[in-house]
Structure formats: C-alpha cells, structure tokens
Short mmCIF file of C-alpha atoms in Angstrom, two decimals:
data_model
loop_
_atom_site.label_atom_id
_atom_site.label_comp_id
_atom_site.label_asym_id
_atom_site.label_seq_id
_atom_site.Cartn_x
_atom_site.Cartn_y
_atom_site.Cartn_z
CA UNK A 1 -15.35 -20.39 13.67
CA UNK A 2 -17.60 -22.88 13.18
CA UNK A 3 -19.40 -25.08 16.53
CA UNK A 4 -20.72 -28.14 15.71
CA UNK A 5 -22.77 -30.39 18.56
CA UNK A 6 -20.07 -32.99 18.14
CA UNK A 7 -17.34 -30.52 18.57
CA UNK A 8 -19.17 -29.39 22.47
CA UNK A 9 -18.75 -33.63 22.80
CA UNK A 10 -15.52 -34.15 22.44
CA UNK A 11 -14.41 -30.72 24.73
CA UNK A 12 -16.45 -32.39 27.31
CA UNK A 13 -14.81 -35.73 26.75
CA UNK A 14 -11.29 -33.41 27.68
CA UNK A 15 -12.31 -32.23 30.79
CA UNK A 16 -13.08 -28.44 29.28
CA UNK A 17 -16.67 -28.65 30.24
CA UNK A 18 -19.16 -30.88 32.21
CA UNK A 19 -21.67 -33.67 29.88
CA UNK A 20 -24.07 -32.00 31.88
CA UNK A 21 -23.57 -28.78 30.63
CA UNK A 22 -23.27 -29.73 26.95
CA UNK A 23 -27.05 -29.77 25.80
CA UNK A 24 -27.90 -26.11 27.53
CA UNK A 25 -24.74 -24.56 25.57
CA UNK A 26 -25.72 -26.40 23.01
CA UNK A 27 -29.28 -24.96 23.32
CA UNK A 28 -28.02 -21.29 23.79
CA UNK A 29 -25.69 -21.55 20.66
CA UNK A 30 -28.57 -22.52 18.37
CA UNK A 31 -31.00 -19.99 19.93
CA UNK A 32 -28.27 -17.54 19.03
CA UNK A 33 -27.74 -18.59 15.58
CA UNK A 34 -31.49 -18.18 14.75
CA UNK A 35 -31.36 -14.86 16.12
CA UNK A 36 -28.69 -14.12 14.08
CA UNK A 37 -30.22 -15.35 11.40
CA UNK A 38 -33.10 -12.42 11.70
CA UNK A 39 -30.87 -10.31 12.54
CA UNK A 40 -27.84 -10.30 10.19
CA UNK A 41 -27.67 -9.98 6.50
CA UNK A 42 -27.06 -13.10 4.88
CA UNK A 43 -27.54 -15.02 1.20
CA UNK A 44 -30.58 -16.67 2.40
CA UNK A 45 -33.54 -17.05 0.28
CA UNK A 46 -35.90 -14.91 2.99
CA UNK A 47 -33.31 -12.00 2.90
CA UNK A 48 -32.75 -12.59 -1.04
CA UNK A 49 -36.28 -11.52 -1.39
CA UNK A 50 -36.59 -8.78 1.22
CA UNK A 51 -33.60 -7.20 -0.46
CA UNK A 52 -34.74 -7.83 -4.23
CA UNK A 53 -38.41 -6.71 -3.36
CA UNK A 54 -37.04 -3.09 -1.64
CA UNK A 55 -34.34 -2.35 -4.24
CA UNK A 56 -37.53 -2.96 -6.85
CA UNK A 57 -40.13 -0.97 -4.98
CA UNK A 58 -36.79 1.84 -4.29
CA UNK A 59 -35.78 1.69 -8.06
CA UNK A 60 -39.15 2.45 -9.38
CA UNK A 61 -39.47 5.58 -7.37
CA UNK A 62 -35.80 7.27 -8.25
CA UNK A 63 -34.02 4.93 -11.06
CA UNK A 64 -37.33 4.13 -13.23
CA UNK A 65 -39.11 7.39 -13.27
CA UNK A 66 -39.89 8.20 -16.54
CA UNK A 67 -40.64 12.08 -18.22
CA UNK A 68 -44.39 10.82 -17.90
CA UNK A 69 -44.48 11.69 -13.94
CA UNK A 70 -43.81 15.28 -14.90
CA UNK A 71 -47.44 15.59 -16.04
CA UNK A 72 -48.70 15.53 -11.99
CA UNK A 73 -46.68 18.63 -11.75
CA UNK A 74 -44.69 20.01 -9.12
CA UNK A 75 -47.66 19.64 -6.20
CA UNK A 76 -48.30 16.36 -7.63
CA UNK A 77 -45.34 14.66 -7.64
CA UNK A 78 -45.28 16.57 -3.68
CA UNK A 79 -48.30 15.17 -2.30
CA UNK A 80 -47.60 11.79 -3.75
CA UNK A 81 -43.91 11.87 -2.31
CA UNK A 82 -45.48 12.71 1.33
CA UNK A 83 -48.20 9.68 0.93
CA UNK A 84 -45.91 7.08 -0.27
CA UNK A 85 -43.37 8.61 2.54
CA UNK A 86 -46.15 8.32 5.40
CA UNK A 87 -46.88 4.74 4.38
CA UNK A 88 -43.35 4.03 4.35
CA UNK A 89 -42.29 5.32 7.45
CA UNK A 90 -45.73 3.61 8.96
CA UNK A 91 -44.75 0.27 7.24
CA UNK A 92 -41.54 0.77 9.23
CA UNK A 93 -42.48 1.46 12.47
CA UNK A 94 -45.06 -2.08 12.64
CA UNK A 95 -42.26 -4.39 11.13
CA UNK A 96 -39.67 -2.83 13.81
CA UNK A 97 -41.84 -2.98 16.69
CA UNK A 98 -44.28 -4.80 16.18
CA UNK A 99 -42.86 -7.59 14.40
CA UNK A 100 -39.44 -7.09 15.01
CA UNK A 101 -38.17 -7.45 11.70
CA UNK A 102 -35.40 -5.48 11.01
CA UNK A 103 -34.15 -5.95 8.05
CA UNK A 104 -37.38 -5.42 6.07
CA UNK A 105 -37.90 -2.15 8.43
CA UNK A 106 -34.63 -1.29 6.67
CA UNK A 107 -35.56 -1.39 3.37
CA UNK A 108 -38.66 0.66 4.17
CA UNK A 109 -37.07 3.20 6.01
CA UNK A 110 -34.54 3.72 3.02
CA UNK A 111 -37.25 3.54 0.63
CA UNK A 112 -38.99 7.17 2.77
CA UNK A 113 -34.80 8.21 2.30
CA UNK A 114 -35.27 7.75 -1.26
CA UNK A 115 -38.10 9.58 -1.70
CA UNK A 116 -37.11 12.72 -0.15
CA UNK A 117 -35.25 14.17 -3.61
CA UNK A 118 -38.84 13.42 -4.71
CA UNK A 119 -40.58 15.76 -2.11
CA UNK A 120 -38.15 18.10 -2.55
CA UNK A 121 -37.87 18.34 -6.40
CA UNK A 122 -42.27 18.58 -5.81
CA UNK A 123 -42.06 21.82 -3.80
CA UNK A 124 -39.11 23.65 -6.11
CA UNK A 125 -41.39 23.19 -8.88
CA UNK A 126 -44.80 23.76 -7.18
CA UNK A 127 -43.08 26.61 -5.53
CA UNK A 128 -41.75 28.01 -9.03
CA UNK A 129 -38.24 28.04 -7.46
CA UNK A 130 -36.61 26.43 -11.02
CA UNK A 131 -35.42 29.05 -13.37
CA UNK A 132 -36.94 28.24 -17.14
CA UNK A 133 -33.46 27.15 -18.17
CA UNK A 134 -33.18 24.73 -15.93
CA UNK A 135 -36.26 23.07 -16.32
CA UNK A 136 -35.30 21.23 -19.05
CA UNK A 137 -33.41 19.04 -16.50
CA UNK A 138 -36.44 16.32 -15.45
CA UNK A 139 -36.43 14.61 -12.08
CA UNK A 140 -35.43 11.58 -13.95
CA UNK A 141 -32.39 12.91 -15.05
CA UNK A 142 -31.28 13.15 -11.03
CA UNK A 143 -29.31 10.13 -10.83
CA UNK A 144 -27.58 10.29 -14.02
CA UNK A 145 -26.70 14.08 -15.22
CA UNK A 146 -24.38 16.31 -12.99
CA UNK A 147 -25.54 19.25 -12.21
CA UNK A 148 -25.50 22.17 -9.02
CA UNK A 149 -29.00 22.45 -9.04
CA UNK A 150 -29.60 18.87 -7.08
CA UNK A 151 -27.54 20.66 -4.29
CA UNK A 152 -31.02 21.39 -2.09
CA UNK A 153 -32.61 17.56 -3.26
CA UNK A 154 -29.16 16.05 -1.67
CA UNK A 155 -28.63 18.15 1.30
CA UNK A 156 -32.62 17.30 2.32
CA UNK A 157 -31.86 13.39 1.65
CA UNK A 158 -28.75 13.50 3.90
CA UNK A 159 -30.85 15.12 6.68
CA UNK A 160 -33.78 12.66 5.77
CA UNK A 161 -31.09 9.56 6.01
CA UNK A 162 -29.56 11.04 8.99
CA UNK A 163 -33.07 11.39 11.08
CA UNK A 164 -34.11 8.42 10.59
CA UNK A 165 -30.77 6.36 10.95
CA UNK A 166 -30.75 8.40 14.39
CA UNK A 167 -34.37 7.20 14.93
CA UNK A 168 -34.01 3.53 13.67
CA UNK A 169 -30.59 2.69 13.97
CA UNK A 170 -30.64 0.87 11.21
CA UNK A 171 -27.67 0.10 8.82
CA UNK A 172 -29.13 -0.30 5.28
CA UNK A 173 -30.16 3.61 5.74
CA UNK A 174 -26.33 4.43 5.55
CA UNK A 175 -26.61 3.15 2.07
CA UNK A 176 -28.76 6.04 0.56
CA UNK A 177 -26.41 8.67 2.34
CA UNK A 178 -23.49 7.17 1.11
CA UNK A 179 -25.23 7.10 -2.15
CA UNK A 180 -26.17 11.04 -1.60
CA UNK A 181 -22.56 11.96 -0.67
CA UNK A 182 -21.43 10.86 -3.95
CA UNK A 183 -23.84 12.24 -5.65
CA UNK A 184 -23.18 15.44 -4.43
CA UNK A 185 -19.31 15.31 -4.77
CA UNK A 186 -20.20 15.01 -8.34
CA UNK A 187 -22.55 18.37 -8.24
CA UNK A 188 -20.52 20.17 -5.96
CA UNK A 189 -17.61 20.03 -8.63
CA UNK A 190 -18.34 23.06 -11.25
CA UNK A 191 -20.31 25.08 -8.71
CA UNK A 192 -16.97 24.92 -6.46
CA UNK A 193 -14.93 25.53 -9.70
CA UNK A 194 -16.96 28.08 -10.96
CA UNK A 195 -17.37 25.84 -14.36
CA UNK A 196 -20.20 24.42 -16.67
CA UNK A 197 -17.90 21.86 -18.58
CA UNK A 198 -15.56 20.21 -16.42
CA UNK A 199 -12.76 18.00 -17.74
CA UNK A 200 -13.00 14.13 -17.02
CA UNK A 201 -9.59 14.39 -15.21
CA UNK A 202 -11.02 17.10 -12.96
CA UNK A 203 -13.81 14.54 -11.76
CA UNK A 204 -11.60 11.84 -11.21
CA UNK A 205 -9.71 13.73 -8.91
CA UNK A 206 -12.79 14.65 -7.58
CA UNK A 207 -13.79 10.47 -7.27
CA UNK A 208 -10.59 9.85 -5.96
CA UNK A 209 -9.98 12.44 -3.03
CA UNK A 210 -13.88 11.81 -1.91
CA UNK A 211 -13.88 8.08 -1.93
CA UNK A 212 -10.24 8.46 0.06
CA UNK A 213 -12.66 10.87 2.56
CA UNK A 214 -15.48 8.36 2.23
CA UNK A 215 -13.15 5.20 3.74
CA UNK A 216 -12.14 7.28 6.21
CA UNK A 217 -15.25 8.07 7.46
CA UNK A 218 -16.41 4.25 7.13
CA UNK A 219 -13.19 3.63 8.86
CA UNK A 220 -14.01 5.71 12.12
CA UNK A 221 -17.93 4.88 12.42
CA UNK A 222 -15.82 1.37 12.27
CA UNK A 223 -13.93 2.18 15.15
CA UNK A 224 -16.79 3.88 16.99
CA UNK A 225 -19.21 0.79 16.64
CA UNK A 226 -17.04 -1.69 17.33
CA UNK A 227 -18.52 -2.90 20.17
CA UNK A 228 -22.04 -3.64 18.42
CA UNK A 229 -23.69 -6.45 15.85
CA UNK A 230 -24.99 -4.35 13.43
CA UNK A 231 -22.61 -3.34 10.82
CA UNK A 232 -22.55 0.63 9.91
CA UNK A 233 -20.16 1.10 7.89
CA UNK A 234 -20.50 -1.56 5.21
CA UNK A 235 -21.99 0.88 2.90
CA UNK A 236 -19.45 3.43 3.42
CA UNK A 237 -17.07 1.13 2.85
CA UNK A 238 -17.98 0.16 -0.54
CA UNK A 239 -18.75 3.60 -2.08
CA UNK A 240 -15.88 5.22 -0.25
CA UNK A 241 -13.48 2.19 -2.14
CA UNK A 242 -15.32 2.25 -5.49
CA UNK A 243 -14.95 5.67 -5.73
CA UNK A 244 -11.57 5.64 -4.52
CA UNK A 245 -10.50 3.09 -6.90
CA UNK A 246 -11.89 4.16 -9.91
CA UNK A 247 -10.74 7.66 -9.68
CA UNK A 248 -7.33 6.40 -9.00
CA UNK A 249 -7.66 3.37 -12.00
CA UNK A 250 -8.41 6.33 -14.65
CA UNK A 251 -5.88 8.60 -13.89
CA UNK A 252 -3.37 8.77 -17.42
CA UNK A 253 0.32 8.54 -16.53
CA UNK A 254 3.33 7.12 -18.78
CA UNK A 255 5.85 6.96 -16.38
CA UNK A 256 6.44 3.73 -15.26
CA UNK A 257 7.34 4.63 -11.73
CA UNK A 258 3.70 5.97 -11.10
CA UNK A 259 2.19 2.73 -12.62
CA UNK A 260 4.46 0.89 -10.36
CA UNK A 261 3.03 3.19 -7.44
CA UNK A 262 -0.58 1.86 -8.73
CA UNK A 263 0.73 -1.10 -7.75
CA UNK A 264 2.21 -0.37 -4.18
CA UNK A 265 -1.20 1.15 -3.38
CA UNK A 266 -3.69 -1.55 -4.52
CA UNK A 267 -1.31 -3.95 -2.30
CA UNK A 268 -2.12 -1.46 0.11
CA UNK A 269 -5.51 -2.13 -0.26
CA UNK A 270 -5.28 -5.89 0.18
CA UNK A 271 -3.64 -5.43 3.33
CA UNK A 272 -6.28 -3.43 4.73
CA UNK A 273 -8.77 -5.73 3.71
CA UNK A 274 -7.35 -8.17 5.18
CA UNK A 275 -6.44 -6.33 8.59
CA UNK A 276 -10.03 -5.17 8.84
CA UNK A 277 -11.60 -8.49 7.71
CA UNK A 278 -13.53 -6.23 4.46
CA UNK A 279 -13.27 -7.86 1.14
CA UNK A 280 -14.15 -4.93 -0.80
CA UNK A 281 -10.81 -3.55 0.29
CA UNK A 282 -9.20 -6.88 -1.32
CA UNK A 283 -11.39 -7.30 -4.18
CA UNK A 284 -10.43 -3.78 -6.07
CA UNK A 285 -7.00 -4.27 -4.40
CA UNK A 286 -6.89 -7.69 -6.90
CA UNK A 287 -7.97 -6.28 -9.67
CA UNK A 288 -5.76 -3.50 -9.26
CA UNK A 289 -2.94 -5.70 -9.55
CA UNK A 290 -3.87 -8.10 -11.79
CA UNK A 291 -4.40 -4.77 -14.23
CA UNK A 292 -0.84 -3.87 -13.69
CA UNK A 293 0.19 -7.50 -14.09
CA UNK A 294 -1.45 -7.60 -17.40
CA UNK A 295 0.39 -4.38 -18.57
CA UNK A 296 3.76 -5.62 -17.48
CA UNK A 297 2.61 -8.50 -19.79
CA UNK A 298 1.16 -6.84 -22.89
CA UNK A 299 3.55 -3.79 -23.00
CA UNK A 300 6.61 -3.49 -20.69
CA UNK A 301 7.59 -7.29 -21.65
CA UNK A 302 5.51 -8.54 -24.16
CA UNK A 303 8.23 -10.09 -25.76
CA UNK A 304 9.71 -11.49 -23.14
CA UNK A 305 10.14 -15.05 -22.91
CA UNK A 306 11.05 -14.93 -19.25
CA UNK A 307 8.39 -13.53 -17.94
CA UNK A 308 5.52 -16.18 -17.74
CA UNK A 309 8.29 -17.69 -15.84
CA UNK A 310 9.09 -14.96 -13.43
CA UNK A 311 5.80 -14.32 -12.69
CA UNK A 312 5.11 -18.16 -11.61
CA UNK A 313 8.24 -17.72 -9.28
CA UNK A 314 6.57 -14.89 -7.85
CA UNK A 315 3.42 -16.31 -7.24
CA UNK A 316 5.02 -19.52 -5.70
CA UNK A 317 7.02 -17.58 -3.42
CA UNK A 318 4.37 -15.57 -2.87
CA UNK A 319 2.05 -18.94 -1.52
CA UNK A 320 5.94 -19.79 0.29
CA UNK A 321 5.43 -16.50 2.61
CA UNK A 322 1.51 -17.58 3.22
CA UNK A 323 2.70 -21.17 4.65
CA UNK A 324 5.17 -19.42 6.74
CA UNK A 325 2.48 -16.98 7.89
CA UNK A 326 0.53 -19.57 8.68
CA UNK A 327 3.06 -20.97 11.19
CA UNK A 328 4.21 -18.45 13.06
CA UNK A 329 0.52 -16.47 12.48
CA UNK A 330 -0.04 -15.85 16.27
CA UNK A 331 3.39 -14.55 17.45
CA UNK A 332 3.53 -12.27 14.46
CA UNK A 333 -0.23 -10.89 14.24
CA UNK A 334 0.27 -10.13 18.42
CA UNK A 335 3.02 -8.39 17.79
CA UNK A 336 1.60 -6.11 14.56
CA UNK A 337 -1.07 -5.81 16.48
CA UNK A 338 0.47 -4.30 19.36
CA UNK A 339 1.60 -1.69 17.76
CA UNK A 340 -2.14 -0.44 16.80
CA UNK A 341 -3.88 1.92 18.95
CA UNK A 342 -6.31 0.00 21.57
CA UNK A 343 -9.44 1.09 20.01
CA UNK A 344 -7.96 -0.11 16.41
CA UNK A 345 -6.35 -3.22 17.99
CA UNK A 346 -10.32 -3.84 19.81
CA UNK A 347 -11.75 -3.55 15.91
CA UNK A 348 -9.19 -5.83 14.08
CA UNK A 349 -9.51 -8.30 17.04
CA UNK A 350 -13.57 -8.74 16.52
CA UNK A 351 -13.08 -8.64 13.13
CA UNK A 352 -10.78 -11.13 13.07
#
C-alpha cells in the first residue's frame, strides 16, 4: 500500500480524519519510512554496496582461497582465522551499537560465520587430526567437493551461526547456516550410506527430501516470527526451494502421469507463494511449468497443429479466473482463510 501526502488530504476532506491532524501523521509516516529504510533490505544504492562489499570481503575468505594459503600451515591459517574473526566480531559490535547500523553489522557478523570452517580446518591440521589420505583434499576444495570429512568444519559453523544469530538477532546470519545445512546434506550422504561413489540419483533424492525439510523449517521460524520486522526466514526459504526444486527437476521418469504430477506440484508452489507473499515459491513454481509446457510442445504434441491454440485458450481463461478473483477477492480470501489455523491465518494476513 502505498500513502502519499495527497492521499492523507483527501481522507481529511471525507471526514476520516481532522486537517489538523494531517501534517503530524504525515510527519510520523515519513519518520517511519526512513527508519525503514535503515532498517530493511532494499535495492538501494547504500545497501547495493554494503551487500556487494561483504559478499566480496566473505568470498575471498571461503570461495577465493587458493592452494597458496596452505603454505601458513595448519596454525597459520588458525591464528589468522581467530584475528580476522576478532576484528569481525569487533567491527560488529560498534556498527550495532554504536552506530546502529544493522545491516552492515550483518554482513560482518556472517563474515566471523564464514570463517569458522577456516578456524576449524587450522586446528585439524595444526593438531595432525587429517589422515595422509585425506590431505590431498585442500581447504579450498570445501565448498565444491563432497566429502564426510567437512562433517566437524560444518557442525562448528552451525554452532558459530547459531551463537551469534542468538546474540545479534540478525537475519543475514541465517544465510551461512542455511548455506551449512546444505552443505552438509551433501556430506552426510555416503557416510550415512556407507559409500565413496554415490549415484547422481541418490543425491537428488538427497536435494529433494532436504530442501522439502529446509521449507519447512523456513515455514515455522515464519510462523514463529510473525509478529516482528525483521525477516528470518528469507534465507531458508530460498535454499530450502532451490534445493527442493532442483532435486525434484532432475529426477528421470517416462511416464507421462509423473511428468504431469511435476506439473500439479510446481502449481503447488505458485500457490504457496502467493499465500505466503514469497516469490521464490512462484518463481521455480513458473519455471516449473513453463518446462513442462515446453515438453508438451516439443514431444507429446509437436506435431500438433492445435496446440498453440489450446494453449492460448488456456492462458485466456486462465487471466478470465484472475478478473473474477479480483471481484469477489475479499469474500473468497476470508473464507480460505478461515479455514487456516490462527497462527497461519496471523502470517498470511501480514504478509498480505
């Protein structure tokens, strides 16, 4: 909803409020809406570079390592892990409160998170706790090879992350946990299996029934913060649906019934994006069924005359049901809503 000054005019013109209350509401919206602006992510330039400076400064110490850190050794790479940590979490505390900026005392606070594989990876090798045939694997090789021996780097980052999101309270830390959780769904999967070489299909499964956990989880800190500003489960949300989606998007199946379940459930999706007000829920939802589209197109009728034509029925009547929603959009979203739980109904109600 959008409240212009000329808009607080005209409801005092109608008899809604008094002229002389107009400039003080007027007053307390805009106050509001600055503090909103430092408080809430948004595509302004200021946040643009807060954001693009931290995911630089967080890249370079896990994405960009290169084999030449190695030659600090395991100590090394420990004590400069704890320095860089210190500074961070010192960096944090003065832009939280002492300038009260919290989105750059975000970033910071993730970037200690970040490090903590770091630290950890430091003391195994200081401590001699690698086996030889594992130390070919380099810390580099962290975020892109699978493999159980990360088990003890993730568990201490998901501790780290949930420390200091219990200290800080501050939502862009859920994004290295979510990160972590992933991560070690991935490493968990042969050590759970017993396996060194585990099939692709195995791991989508694996993507699939952890980003299915992952929304759920999202869902519930949704539920549970509902009644704040700051937005927790953002980050869950979008791992927990990537991961979801793409584990379901490479499964192999040539029945047509199961593609046609694809379907049902990426519809699904859209739905709950648009219950819960997240796009990421309608975003893969779309391409999920503009995928199936395109193989009812290219395979099932691809020579098919009718079916350009079919499809633009659809659509219209499709854009038919949307003006009729749009008519009768408060009797019937009342009554869906009614039949939600009150904590549920509270959520899609501030969403919406």
């Amino acid at each position: 909803m959008r409240i212009h000054r000329g808009l607080l005019q005209q409801a005092s013109e109608q008899g809604l409020i008094s002229a002389q209350q107009v400039q003080p509401l007027w007053d307390f919206l805009a106050e509001h809406e600055r503090h909103q602006a430092h408080e809430q992510p948004g595509f302004r330039a200021t946040h643009i570079l807060y954001y693009l400076g931290g995911m630089v400064a967080i890249g370079a110490m896990s994405l960009f390592m290169n084999l030449g850190w190695e030659r600090f050794g395991g100590w090394g790479l420990f004590a400069i892990a704890l320095a860089y940590g210190a500074a961070g979490l010192a960096l944090t505390e003065y832009l939280l409160r002492r300038r009260q900026l919290q989105i750059p005392a975000g970033i910071t606070a993730t970037f200690v998170v970040v490090l903590t594989p770091l630290l950890v990876y430091g003391l195994q090798v200081g401590l001699g706790w690698w086996a030889d045939e594992g130390r070919r694997l380099a810390y580099r090789d962290y975020h892109h090879r699978v493999d159980w021996r990360w088990l003890l780097m993730e568990l201490a980052t998901l501790v780290s992350g949930a420390v200091l999101l219990w200290r800080y309270r501050l939502p862009f830390l859920v994004m290295p946990v979510a990160v972590t959780l992933w991560y070690l769904s991935m490493d968990l999967t042969p050590f759970v299996f017993q396996a060194q070489d585990q099939s692709w299909a195995l791991r989508q499964l694996v993507s699939l029934w952890f980003g299915l956990l992952v929304v759920l989880l999202a869902f519930w800190v949704d539920v549970r913060s509902r009644h704040q500003t700051r937005d927790y489960a953002f980050w869950l949300y979008l791992f927990g649906v990537i991961s979801f989606w793409v584990g379901l998007s490479l499964q192999r199946s040539d029945s047509e019934l199961s593609k046609f379940f694809y379907l049902c459930i990426n519809l699904g999706l859209i739905a709950v994006g648009a219950m819960l007000s997240r796009r990421v829920f309608a975003v893969f939802g779309g391409l999920g069924v503009a995928g199936y589209l395109a193989h009812l197109a290219h395979v099932v009728f691809r020579d098919s005359l009718m079916f350009p034509f079919v499809l633009t029925l659809v659509g219209l009547g499709l854009a038919g049901l949307g003006i009729l929603w749009q008519r009768h959009e408060a009797r019937l979203s009342a009554r869906l809503r009614s039949w939600l739980p009150g904590a549920v109904r509270e959520l899609v109600e501030r969403r919406g």
